Short mmCIF file of C-alpha atoms and ligand atoms in Angstrom, two decimals:
data_model
loop_
_atom_site.label_atom_id
_atom_site.label_comp_id
_atom_site.label_asym_id
_atom_site.label_seq_id
_atom_site.Cartn_x
_atom_site.Cartn_y
_atom_site.Cartn_z
CA MET X 1 -30.42 88.65 -50.66
CA THR X 2 -27.76 86.68 -48.86
CA THR X 3 -24.17 88.52 -47.60
CA ASN X 4 -21.34 87.35 -49.03
CA PRO X 5 -17.98 85.90 -46.73
CA SER X 6 -15.89 86.08 -49.69
CA THR X 7 -12.35 87.51 -48.91
CA ALA X 8 -10.89 90.29 -51.30
CA SER X 9 -8.83 89.70 -54.14
CA ALA X 10 -5.13 89.89 -54.05
CA LEU X 11 -5.70 92.36 -57.10
CA ALA X 12 -8.11 94.81 -55.80
CA PRO X 13 -6.46 98.12 -54.75
CA GLU X 14 -6.48 98.78 -50.74
CA TRP X 15 -9.19 100.71 -50.37
CA LEU X 16 -11.88 98.62 -52.01
CA GLN X 17 -13.91 96.46 -49.40
CA VAL X 18 -15.79 93.53 -50.64
CA PRO X 19 -19.21 94.81 -50.06
CA ALA X 20 -21.53 92.82 -47.23
CA GLU X 21 -23.96 92.72 -49.07
CA LEU X 22 -23.48 92.82 -53.48
CA ASN X 23 -26.95 94.07 -54.40
CA ALA X 24 -27.42 96.97 -51.77
CA LEU X 25 -26.91 100.60 -53.17
CA HIS X 26 -24.59 102.68 -51.08
CA GLU X 27 -26.63 105.68 -50.24
CA PRO X 28 -24.37 108.48 -50.70
CA LEU X 29 -23.38 107.58 -54.29
CA TRP X 30 -26.87 107.43 -55.65
CA ALA X 31 -29.84 110.35 -56.15
CA ALA X 32 -32.78 110.13 -54.11
CA GLY X 33 -35.78 108.30 -55.62
CA VAL X 34 -32.90 105.29 -56.89
CA ALA X 35 -34.08 102.02 -55.12
CA ARG X 36 -34.55 98.64 -56.31
CA ASN X 37 -38.37 97.82 -56.89
CA ASP X 38 -39.63 94.57 -55.70
CA ALA X 39 -38.79 92.63 -58.47
CA GLY X 40 -35.05 93.52 -57.60
CA GLU X 41 -34.51 96.08 -60.44
CA LEU X 42 -33.21 99.25 -60.02
CA ALA X 43 -35.76 101.78 -60.05
CA ILE X 44 -35.94 105.40 -60.40
CA ASP X 45 -38.79 107.05 -58.77
CA GLY X 46 -40.48 103.41 -59.43
CA ILE X 47 -39.19 103.69 -63.02
CA PRO X 48 -37.67 100.57 -63.80
CA VAL X 49 -34.00 100.70 -66.08
CA SER X 50 -35.34 98.08 -68.07
CA GLU X 51 -37.74 100.50 -68.83
CA LEU X 52 -35.84 103.28 -69.69
CA GLN X 53 -33.56 101.00 -71.85
CA ARG X 54 -36.63 99.98 -73.99
CA GLN X 55 -37.75 103.66 -74.49
CA PHE X 56 -34.13 105.39 -74.51
CA GLY X 57 -31.39 102.74 -75.40
CA THR X 58 -28.00 102.50 -73.60
CA PRO X 59 -25.71 104.06 -72.97
CA LEU X 60 -28.07 106.62 -70.98
CA PHE X 61 -27.50 109.62 -68.64
CA VAL X 62 -30.43 109.19 -66.21
CA MET X 63 -30.90 111.82 -63.84
CA SER X 64 -33.24 113.18 -61.43
CA GLU X 65 -34.41 116.55 -61.63
CA ASN X 66 -35.76 116.71 -57.68
CA ASP X 67 -32.31 115.66 -56.66
CA PHE X 68 -30.88 118.04 -58.56
CA ARG X 69 -33.22 121.02 -57.56
CA ALA X 70 -32.81 119.52 -53.74
CA ARG X 71 -28.55 119.55 -53.46
CA ALA X 72 -28.93 123.31 -55.37
CA ARG X 73 -31.25 124.50 -52.78
CA ALA X 74 -29.23 122.70 -49.97
CA PHE X 75 -25.84 124.30 -51.22
CA SER X 76 -27.72 127.63 -51.62
CA ASP X 77 -29.37 127.53 -47.84
CA ALA X 78 -26.05 126.21 -46.33
CA PHE X 79 -24.01 129.14 -47.53
CA ASN X 80 -26.60 131.74 -46.91
CA ASP X 81 -27.44 130.68 -43.55
CA ALA X 82 -23.37 130.64 -42.78
CA PHE X 83 -23.01 134.07 -44.01
CA ALA X 84 -26.26 136.12 -43.48
CA ASP X 85 -24.55 138.09 -40.83
CA ILE X 86 -21.66 138.55 -42.38
CA CYS X 87 -22.66 139.89 -45.79
CA GLY X 88 -26.18 138.95 -46.14
CA GLY X 89 -25.78 135.48 -47.67
CA VAL X 90 -24.01 134.67 -50.57
CA ASP X 91 -24.60 134.48 -54.49
CA VAL X 92 -23.92 130.57 -55.68
CA TYR X 93 -23.46 130.49 -59.18
CA TYR X 94 -23.89 126.79 -60.57
CA ALA X 95 -20.57 126.15 -62.46
CA GLY X 96 -22.18 125.14 -66.09
CA LYS X 97 -19.15 123.43 -67.36
CA SER X 98 -20.23 120.52 -65.36
CA PHE X 99 -23.27 119.72 -67.22
CA LEU X 100 -25.06 122.37 -69.19
CA CYS X 101 -28.69 122.13 -71.08
CA THR X 102 -31.24 124.74 -71.33
CA THR X 103 -33.77 122.31 -69.31
CA VAL X 104 -30.95 122.94 -65.78
CA VAL X 105 -30.40 126.46 -66.70
CA ARG X 106 -34.10 126.75 -65.84
CA TRP X 107 -34.00 124.49 -63.07
CA VAL X 108 -30.66 126.77 -61.69
CA GLU X 109 -32.90 130.01 -62.06
CA GLU X 110 -35.93 128.66 -60.34
CA GLU X 111 -34.26 127.78 -57.57
CA GLY X 112 -32.69 131.14 -57.00
CA LEU X 113 -29.10 130.31 -58.45
CA ARG X 114 -26.98 131.92 -60.58
CA LEU X 115 -24.64 130.22 -63.86
CA ASP X 116 -21.11 130.48 -64.68
CA THR X 117 -20.29 129.84 -67.98
CA ALA X 118 -16.78 129.47 -69.89
CA SER X 119 -17.54 130.01 -73.54
CA GLY X 120 -19.57 131.50 -76.20
CA GLY X 121 -21.65 128.25 -76.70
CA GLU X 122 -22.28 128.22 -72.79
CA LEU X 123 -23.46 131.57 -73.18
CA ALA X 124 -25.40 130.41 -76.19
CA VAL X 125 -27.30 127.98 -73.95
CA ALA X 126 -27.78 130.33 -71.21
CA ALA X 127 -29.29 132.75 -74.08
CA ARG X 128 -31.28 130.19 -75.13
CA ALA X 129 -32.86 129.21 -71.71
CA GLY X 130 -34.09 132.95 -71.04
CA ILE X 131 -31.82 133.63 -67.80
CA PRO X 132 -31.22 136.87 -67.30
CA GLY X 133 -27.92 138.15 -68.19
CA ALA X 134 -27.22 139.93 -65.21
CA ASP X 135 -27.50 136.58 -63.11
CA VAL X 136 -24.66 134.94 -65.56
CA ALA X 137 -20.91 135.09 -65.36
CA LEU X 138 -18.11 134.23 -67.98
CA HIS X 139 -14.96 132.74 -67.17
CA GLY X 140 -12.05 131.84 -69.53
CA ASN X 141 -8.20 132.41 -69.72
CA ASN X 142 -8.94 132.94 -73.69
CA LYS X 143 -12.23 134.67 -74.20
CA SER X 144 -12.51 136.19 -77.91
CA ASP X 145 -12.97 139.30 -78.76
CA GLY X 146 -16.29 137.53 -79.66
CA GLU X 147 -16.99 136.40 -76.39
CA ILE X 148 -16.36 139.54 -74.83
CA HIS X 149 -19.10 141.27 -77.35
CA ARG X 150 -21.22 138.29 -76.65
CA ALA X 151 -21.20 138.93 -72.59
CA LEU X 152 -21.57 142.67 -73.11
CA ASP X 153 -24.57 142.04 -75.59
CA MET X 154 -26.06 139.93 -73.09
CA GLN X 155 -25.53 142.95 -70.42
CA LEU X 156 -23.66 140.03 -68.12
CA GLY X 157 -23.38 140.43 -64.19
CA ARG X 158 -20.00 139.73 -64.50
CA ILE X 159 -16.80 138.77 -66.66
CA VAL X 160 -13.78 137.17 -64.58
CA VAL X 161 -11.09 138.47 -66.16
CA ASP X 162 -8.02 136.48 -66.17
CA SER X 163 -4.80 138.09 -67.29
CA LEU X 164 -3.53 141.90 -67.89
CA ASP X 165 -3.81 141.66 -71.44
CA GLU X 166 -7.52 140.13 -71.19
CA LEU X 167 -8.15 143.73 -69.11
CA GLU X 168 -7.12 145.81 -71.50
CA ARG X 169 -8.81 143.91 -74.04
CA VAL X 170 -12.29 143.92 -72.01
CA ALA X 171 -12.01 147.84 -71.16
CA ALA X 172 -11.16 148.62 -75.09
CA ILE X 173 -14.07 146.42 -76.42
CA ALA X 174 -16.51 148.02 -73.68
CA ALA X 175 -15.48 151.43 -74.40
CA ASN X 176 -15.83 151.63 -78.20
CA ARG X 177 -19.12 150.46 -77.35
CA GLY X 178 -19.96 153.20 -74.99
CA ASP X 179 -20.52 150.21 -72.65
CA THR X 180 -19.53 149.65 -68.90
CA ALA X 181 -18.19 145.95 -68.47
CA ARG X 182 -18.82 144.44 -64.88
CA VAL X 183 -15.81 142.61 -64.01
CA MET X 184 -14.18 140.62 -61.10
CA LEU X 185 -10.54 139.74 -61.11
CA ARG X 186 -9.10 136.11 -61.21
CA LEU X 187 -6.02 136.08 -58.54
CA THR X 188 -4.22 132.74 -58.15
CA PRO X 189 -3.61 132.64 -54.33
CA GLY X 190 -1.11 129.85 -54.21
CA VAL X 191 -3.57 127.40 -52.83
CA HIS X 192 -4.13 123.99 -54.77
CA ALA X 193 -6.27 121.38 -53.55
CA HIS X 194 -7.10 118.10 -54.57
CA THR X 195 -9.32 115.68 -52.36
CA HIS X 196 -7.72 115.32 -48.97
CA GLU X 197 -4.74 117.82 -49.21
CA PHE X 198 -3.90 121.43 -50.38
CA ILE X 199 -0.57 122.97 -51.35
CA ALA X 200 0.41 126.37 -50.14
CA THR X 201 2.86 128.16 -52.12
CA ALA X 202 3.91 131.92 -53.23
CA HIS X 203 3.82 131.47 -57.06
CA GLU X 204 2.37 130.11 -59.58
CA ASP X 205 3.09 128.03 -62.72
CA GLN X 206 -0.28 127.15 -64.45
CA LYS X 207 -2.22 129.09 -67.44
CA PHE X 208 -5.28 130.83 -64.74
CA GLY X 209 -5.13 134.06 -62.99
CA LEU X 210 -3.28 137.06 -61.85
CA SER X 211 -0.54 136.20 -59.70
CA MET X 212 -0.29 137.56 -56.35
CA ALA X 213 3.50 137.30 -55.95
CA GLY X 214 4.72 140.02 -55.23
CA ASP X 215 7.48 139.81 -58.26
CA SER X 216 5.57 138.78 -61.03
CA THR X 217 5.34 141.43 -63.58
CA ASP X 218 8.09 143.65 -64.85
CA GLN X 219 7.40 146.39 -63.27
CA ALA X 220 9.22 146.09 -59.93
CA GLY X 221 7.81 145.13 -56.73
CA LEU X 222 4.03 144.85 -58.39
CA SER X 223 2.20 141.72 -58.61
CA ALA X 224 -0.02 141.15 -61.77
CA ALA X 225 -3.00 141.27 -59.31
CA GLU X 226 -2.44 144.35 -58.21
CA GLU X 227 -1.28 145.78 -61.27
CA ALA X 228 -4.61 144.93 -62.83
CA VAL X 229 -6.55 146.14 -59.82
CA ALA X 230 -5.07 149.92 -60.26
CA ALA X 231 -5.41 149.36 -64.27
CA ALA X 232 -8.87 148.70 -63.58
CA SER X 233 -9.71 151.32 -61.83
CA GLY X 234 -8.23 153.61 -64.45
CA HIS X 235 -10.56 152.62 -67.29
CA GLU X 236 -14.05 154.10 -67.12
CA SER X 237 -15.45 151.48 -69.21
CA ILE X 238 -14.51 149.09 -66.28
CA GLU X 239 -16.89 148.47 -63.17
CA LEU X 240 -14.44 146.69 -60.95
CA LEU X 241 -16.58 144.57 -58.70
CA GLY X 242 -14.08 142.28 -56.89
CA LEU X 243 -11.92 139.61 -56.47
CA HIS X 244 -11.64 135.60 -57.79
CA CYS X 245 -10.24 132.35 -56.86
CA HIS X 246 -10.64 128.94 -57.78
CA ILE X 247 -8.44 126.59 -55.94
CA GLY X 248 -9.03 122.92 -57.31
CA SER X 249 -11.74 120.67 -57.57
CA GLN X 250 -13.19 117.71 -55.48
CA ILE X 251 -12.14 118.79 -52.52
CA PHE X 252 -13.11 117.30 -49.20
CA GLU X 253 -11.67 119.77 -46.29
CA PRO X 254 -12.40 123.39 -45.81
CA ASP X 255 -8.68 124.29 -44.97
CA GLY X 256 -7.44 125.14 -48.79
CA PHE X 257 -10.88 127.78 -49.62
CA ALA X 258 -10.21 129.24 -45.83
CA LEU X 259 -6.52 129.81 -46.95
CA ALA X 260 -7.15 131.02 -50.45
CA ALA X 261 -10.02 133.39 -48.40
CA GLU X 262 -7.66 134.37 -46.17
CA ARG X 263 -5.02 135.48 -48.91
CA LEU X 264 -7.46 137.32 -50.67
CA LEU X 265 -9.29 139.23 -47.98
CA ASP X 266 -5.46 140.10 -47.06
CA PHE X 267 -4.91 141.69 -50.71
CA LEU X 268 -8.38 142.93 -50.54
CA ALA X 269 -7.87 144.87 -47.15
CA ALA X 270 -4.31 146.30 -48.98
CA MET X 271 -5.83 147.40 -52.19
CA GLN X 272 -8.13 149.23 -49.64
CA ALA X 273 -5.46 150.73 -47.42
CA LYS X 274 -3.18 151.54 -50.43
CA TYR X 275 -5.46 153.16 -53.35
CA GLU X 276 -8.63 153.46 -51.35
CA ILE X 277 -10.20 151.14 -53.60
CA VAL X 278 -13.21 149.32 -52.09
CA LEU X 279 -14.06 145.74 -53.56
CA PRO X 280 -17.13 144.99 -52.97
CA GLU X 281 -17.41 141.03 -54.24
CA LEU X 282 -15.34 138.28 -52.88
CA ASP X 283 -15.80 134.58 -55.17
CA LEU X 284 -14.22 131.72 -53.62
CA GLY X 285 -15.02 129.25 -56.45
CA GLY X 286 -16.10 125.74 -56.42
CA GLY X 287 -14.27 122.58 -56.25
CA TYR X 288 -16.61 120.81 -53.52
CA GLY X 289 -16.22 117.29 -53.29
CA ILE X 290 -18.73 114.39 -53.82
CA ALA X 291 -18.48 110.57 -53.28
CA TYR X 292 -17.92 108.40 -56.28
CA THR X 293 -17.21 105.08 -54.30
CA PRO X 294 -17.79 104.14 -50.57
CA VAL X 295 -14.50 105.38 -49.43
CA ASP X 296 -15.27 108.79 -50.40
CA THR X 297 -16.79 110.72 -47.37
CA PRO X 298 -17.21 114.44 -48.12
CA ARG X 299 -18.53 116.59 -45.71
CA PRO X 300 -22.29 118.20 -45.77
CA ALA X 301 -22.55 121.70 -47.19
CA ALA X 302 -23.24 123.23 -43.60
CA GLU X 303 -20.27 122.08 -42.26
CA ILE X 304 -17.84 123.74 -44.80
CA ALA X 305 -20.07 126.97 -45.19
CA GLN X 306 -19.70 127.38 -41.70
CA ALA X 307 -15.97 127.00 -41.79
CA MET X 308 -15.71 129.10 -44.17
CA ALA X 309 -17.66 131.71 -42.93
CA ALA X 310 -15.65 131.58 -39.23
CA VAL X 311 -12.90 132.43 -41.09
CA VAL X 312 -14.07 135.15 -43.47
CA ARG X 313 -15.70 136.83 -40.60
CA SER X 314 -12.19 136.58 -38.32
CA LYS X 315 -10.32 137.47 -41.05
CA CYS X 316 -12.31 140.81 -41.76
CA ALA X 317 -12.42 141.80 -38.22
CA ALA X 318 -8.82 141.44 -37.52
CA LEU X 319 -8.08 143.74 -40.89
CA GLY X 320 -10.66 145.89 -39.71
CA ILE X 321 -12.73 146.06 -43.31
CA SER X 322 -16.10 145.12 -43.78
CA ALA X 323 -16.73 141.97 -45.36
CA PRO X 324 -17.38 141.99 -49.02
CA ARG X 325 -20.52 139.95 -50.86
CA ILE X 326 -19.38 136.16 -50.78
CA SER X 327 -20.00 134.09 -54.20
CA ILE X 328 -19.34 130.49 -54.80
CA GLU X 329 -19.29 128.22 -57.98
CA PRO X 330 -19.90 124.58 -57.25
CA GLY X 331 -20.56 122.57 -60.07
CA ARG X 332 -20.09 118.83 -59.29
CA ALA X 333 -21.39 119.04 -55.88
CA ILE X 334 -24.89 120.25 -57.49
CA VAL X 335 -25.36 118.06 -60.70
CA GLY X 336 -22.64 114.84 -59.96
CA SER X 337 -24.74 112.41 -57.93
CA THR X 338 -27.89 113.32 -59.60
CA THR X 339 -27.41 111.03 -62.44
CA PHE X 340 -25.92 107.59 -63.35
CA THR X 341 -25.22 105.86 -66.58
CA LEU X 342 -27.14 102.91 -67.84
CA TYR X 343 -25.13 100.57 -69.85
CA GLU X 344 -25.67 97.11 -71.22
CA VAL X 345 -23.07 94.37 -70.44
CA GLY X 346 -21.49 92.46 -73.79
CA THR X 347 -18.52 90.90 -74.10
CA LEU X 348 -17.26 89.24 -70.49
CA LYS X 349 -13.47 88.20 -70.35
CA THR X 350 -11.12 86.95 -67.55
CA VAL X 351 -7.59 87.32 -67.53
CA ARG X 352 -5.02 85.89 -65.09
CA VAL X 353 -2.87 88.44 -63.30
CA ASP X 354 0.46 87.74 -61.68
CA ALA X 355 0.63 88.72 -57.89
CA PRO X 356 2.56 88.29 -54.87
CA ALA X 357 1.30 85.51 -52.89
CA ALA X 358 0.23 86.11 -49.76
CA GLY X 359 3.22 85.40 -47.86
CA GLY X 360 5.30 87.81 -49.93
CA GLY X 361 7.35 88.00 -52.89
CA GLU X 362 7.94 89.73 -56.22
CA PRO X 363 6.04 89.27 -59.11
CA GLY X 364 7.99 87.21 -61.53
CA GLU X 365 9.60 85.62 -58.74
CA PRO X 366 9.52 82.04 -59.29
CA GLY X 367 7.20 80.24 -56.73
CA LYS X 368 6.12 83.44 -55.07
CA ASN X 369 3.81 84.62 -57.30
CA VAL X 370 0.19 83.32 -57.93
CA THR X 371 -2.16 84.27 -60.96
CA TYR X 372 -5.71 85.55 -59.50
CA PRO X 373 -8.71 86.31 -62.07
CA ARG X 374 -9.87 89.67 -63.18
CA ARG X 375 -12.83 89.72 -65.17
CA TYR X 376 -12.84 92.29 -67.75
CA VAL X 377 -17.04 93.30 -68.38
CA SER X 378 -17.37 95.15 -71.48
CA VAL X 379 -20.25 98.02 -71.57
CA ASP X 380 -21.72 99.54 -74.84
CA GLY X 381 -20.28 103.11 -74.11
CA GLY X 382 -16.80 103.97 -72.26
CA MET X 383 -13.97 106.71 -72.72
CA SER X 384 -16.61 108.69 -75.05
CA ASP X 385 -19.23 109.18 -72.35
CA ASN X 386 -16.69 109.00 -69.30
CA PRO X 387 -13.47 110.30 -69.97
CA ARG X 388 -12.40 111.07 -66.57
CA PRO X 389 -10.86 107.48 -65.53
CA VAL X 390 -8.58 107.98 -68.41
CA LEU X 391 -8.10 111.88 -67.88
CA TYR X 392 -7.73 111.72 -64.22
CA ASP X 393 -7.70 108.16 -63.07
CA ALA X 394 -10.94 108.96 -61.65
CA ASP X 395 -12.37 106.05 -59.63
CA TYR X 396 -16.09 105.02 -60.09
CA SER X 397 -18.13 101.98 -58.76
CA ALA X 398 -21.15 100.15 -60.88
CA ILE X 399 -23.91 97.91 -59.91
CA LEU X 400 -25.86 95.02 -61.40
CA ALA X 401 -28.97 96.87 -62.18
CA SER X 402 -31.52 94.93 -64.04
CA ARG X 403 -31.67 92.36 -61.35
CA THR X 404 -30.25 91.25 -58.10
CA SER X 405 -27.85 88.29 -57.75
CA ASP X 406 -27.19 85.90 -55.19
CA ALA X 407 -23.46 84.87 -56.93
CA ALA X 408 -20.17 85.36 -55.16
CA PRO X 409 -18.42 88.93 -55.60
CA GLN X 410 -15.70 88.89 -58.18
CA LEU X 411 -13.16 91.38 -58.85
CA SER X 412 -14.05 93.02 -61.93
CA ARG X 413 -12.90 96.06 -64.34
CA VAL X 414 -15.92 97.61 -66.52
CA VAL X 415 -14.19 98.57 -69.54
CA GLY X 416 -16.01 100.51 -72.75
CA LYS X 417 -16.02 99.40 -76.13
CA HIS X 418 -13.19 102.02 -78.00
CA CYS X 419 -10.10 101.00 -79.30
CA GLU X 420 -7.98 101.83 -76.64
CA SER X 421 -6.89 99.20 -73.86
CA GLY X 422 -6.95 102.48 -71.13
CA ASP X 423 -10.83 102.35 -71.99
CA ILE X 424 -11.77 101.98 -68.56
CA VAL X 425 -15.42 102.99 -66.86
CA VAL X 426 -14.79 101.39 -63.63
CA ARG X 427 -11.30 100.31 -62.67
CA ASP X 428 -11.98 97.79 -59.92
CA VAL X 429 -15.37 97.03 -58.53
CA TYR X 430 -16.92 93.76 -57.19
CA LEU X 431 -19.66 92.35 -59.41
CA PRO X 432 -21.98 89.01 -58.68
CA GLU X 433 -20.00 86.49 -60.85
CA ASP X 434 -22.86 85.38 -62.93
CA VAL X 435 -23.04 89.13 -64.85
CA ALA X 436 -23.79 88.08 -68.46
CA ALA X 437 -24.44 89.67 -71.93
CA GLY X 438 -27.95 91.62 -71.81
CA ASP X 439 -27.63 92.57 -67.96
CA LEU X 440 -27.79 96.15 -67.29
CA LEU X 441 -25.05 98.10 -65.11
CA ALA X 442 -25.78 101.63 -63.46
CA VAL X 443 -22.71 103.46 -62.72
CA PRO X 444 -23.66 106.21 -60.13
CA GLY X 445 -21.81 109.74 -59.75
CA THR X 446 -21.92 110.57 -63.71
CA GLY X 447 -23.54 114.14 -63.86
CA ALA X 448 -20.36 116.08 -63.50
CA TYR X 449 -17.94 116.09 -66.39
CA CYS X 450 -18.69 112.85 -68.43
CA TRP X 451 -21.69 113.77 -70.83
CA ALA X 452 -19.99 117.56 -70.56
CA LEU X 453 -16.74 115.86 -71.41
CA SER X 454 -18.59 113.32 -73.87
CA SER X 455 -17.23 112.80 -77.78
CA ASN X 456 -17.29 110.90 -80.83
CA TYR X 457 -14.27 108.99 -80.58
CA ASN X 458 -15.07 105.63 -82.62
CA TYR X 459 -17.79 107.26 -84.34
CA LEU X 460 -20.05 106.72 -81.36
CA ALA X 461 -22.87 108.68 -80.91
CA ARG X 462 -23.09 110.96 -77.55
CA PRO X 463 -25.99 109.36 -75.44
CA GLY X 464 -29.19 111.45 -74.51
CA VAL X 465 -29.83 112.78 -71.12
CA VAL X 466 -33.00 111.59 -69.41
CA ALA X 467 -34.78 113.59 -66.46
CA VAL X 468 -36.76 111.69 -64.04
CA ARG X 469 -39.37 113.86 -61.64
CA ASP X 470 -42.06 112.62 -59.85
CA GLY X 471 -42.41 109.10 -61.96
CA ALA X 472 -42.11 110.98 -65.44
CA VAL X 473 -39.28 110.48 -67.28
CA ARG X 474 -38.45 112.93 -70.15
CA LEU X 475 -35.95 113.95 -72.55
CA ILE X 476 -33.67 116.88 -72.17
CA VAL X 477 -31.02 116.07 -74.35
CA ARG X 478 -31.49 113.38 -77.11
CA GLY X 479 -29.01 111.20 -77.86
CA GLU X 480 -26.84 111.26 -81.32
CA THR X 481 -27.74 109.42 -84.18
CA GLU X 482 -26.03 108.13 -86.95
CA GLU X 483 -27.21 110.54 -89.22
CA ASP X 484 -26.08 113.30 -86.88
CA LEU X 485 -22.36 111.66 -87.06
CA LEU X 486 -22.60 111.96 -90.98
CA ASN X 487 -24.17 115.61 -91.37
CA ARG X 488 -21.03 117.46 -90.68
CA ASP X 489 -18.78 115.17 -93.29
CA MET X 490 -18.82 117.13 -96.26
CA GLY X 491 -17.92 114.15 -98.63
CA VAL X 492 -16.09 116.60 -101.12
C1 LIG L 501 -14.51 124.28 -63.02
C2 LIG L 501 -14.56 125.42 -62.28
C3 LIG L 501 -15.79 125.63 -61.13
C4 LIG L 501 -16.34 124.48 -60.66
O1 LIG L 501 -15.76 123.31 -59.90
P1 LIG L 501 -16.27 121.90 -59.14
O2 LIG L 501 -15.58 121.07 -59.17
O3 LIG L 501 -17.50 121.56 -60.54
O4 LIG L 501 -17.19 122.64 -58.08
C5 LIG L 501 -16.04 126.92 -60.63
N1 LIG L 501 -15.33 127.88 -60.84
C6 LIG L 501 -14.24 128.03 -61.70
C7 LIG L 501 -13.58 128.76 -62.20
C8 LIG L 501 -14.12 126.50 -62.50
O5 LIG L 501 -12.79 126.61 -63.46
#
């Protein structure tokens, strides 16, 4: 292996460094058990990617079961430790929307976590996996009556109610059945976080949750959140467990979580003082960030857990209330880094792009512009198996997986095969300049919100998902076939 002395391309974003060693894996991006073997090929638990391609084809989601279980345990341990002396520990709900199938539900259950769902379909997966309803929560801003019935049929541990409208529907449906619905109220604490920063406002302008702002309903002075607490406690068919919030995703710093916790605890104490309603539970949602590129440096779970615990402890002391039982809902932080997507390289193309020369100048200014090469590396999937770059401008990284290379690094853009120029898998990455058709590329960090958001755009079959454990690989979700795609076409 060689080191690459090359300088950065002028087309590269500022954050992207030329890797010192192009063949090396940047460890935080990869699941445990992923490494190059003696032949230089990427392998997981010793199984080389060429073998995975031979057995299962590409594109393919490759997940480490051991890594999933370890991350689930690590998260649960970190929060249970931090909150042990505050509320006896926490309940960790894995956010199933990030990646859900029956096998994963069983892992979640076996590791002592619970499950968050957000639709009847996700409840169907939970039911088929056989997880007890008491360990399942149902979210959603627009639950159908059918979904509410299903939640009650399954005797779910909690239904997270999102609006006054829904509260009345849940109450009526449960009352009609002679049932009791265990309910959390989702509030909007006016804290929005994304990665490094959060913004705090008094008002909310989004579809989720009950507003905590005082003038948010017709009823003078009462917030929607307060109205909901009062209404819920008036319904015999509702057991009001507590409050919930979820402030965003891919969050690195604990400050936003801490502020949201403080605002909800203030509210909880106010409800106790005004109505003598004691709310025993508080859910602080998910959103814990992971590394997608080498510049992402999320904090360890223990650090975030301790920071949040310190805030809950001191706030409860200041308010003179006993701490509610805390729960959290991590999705991405558990599954995101467990998985890489394996693609085969097809068409290669280099374009030349204008950019200001080193001495400055504007694009288009005669004499000052220089053209630089950007290489487009097309793979056999794309926005249908990972829409996050299109949806969120998400950055990823990629590595040549089927072999090592001593070739110089070349600024590359990994693109899919769809009829969309925005069909980008990895916007900017240095790959060896000898990458060729038939090579395999691996994109790490695709465990969350990739397969879950996948589509059949251009009639591409959605890829399968394999799980590797202790050197053995098995298909946990099979890939679609052309037959699957044609099956629903009624042809009439
Ligand atoms: C999406 C979501 C989560 C999980 O978010 P991550 O970023 O995957 O941790 C948790 N709770 C709710 C209510 C959500 O909508």
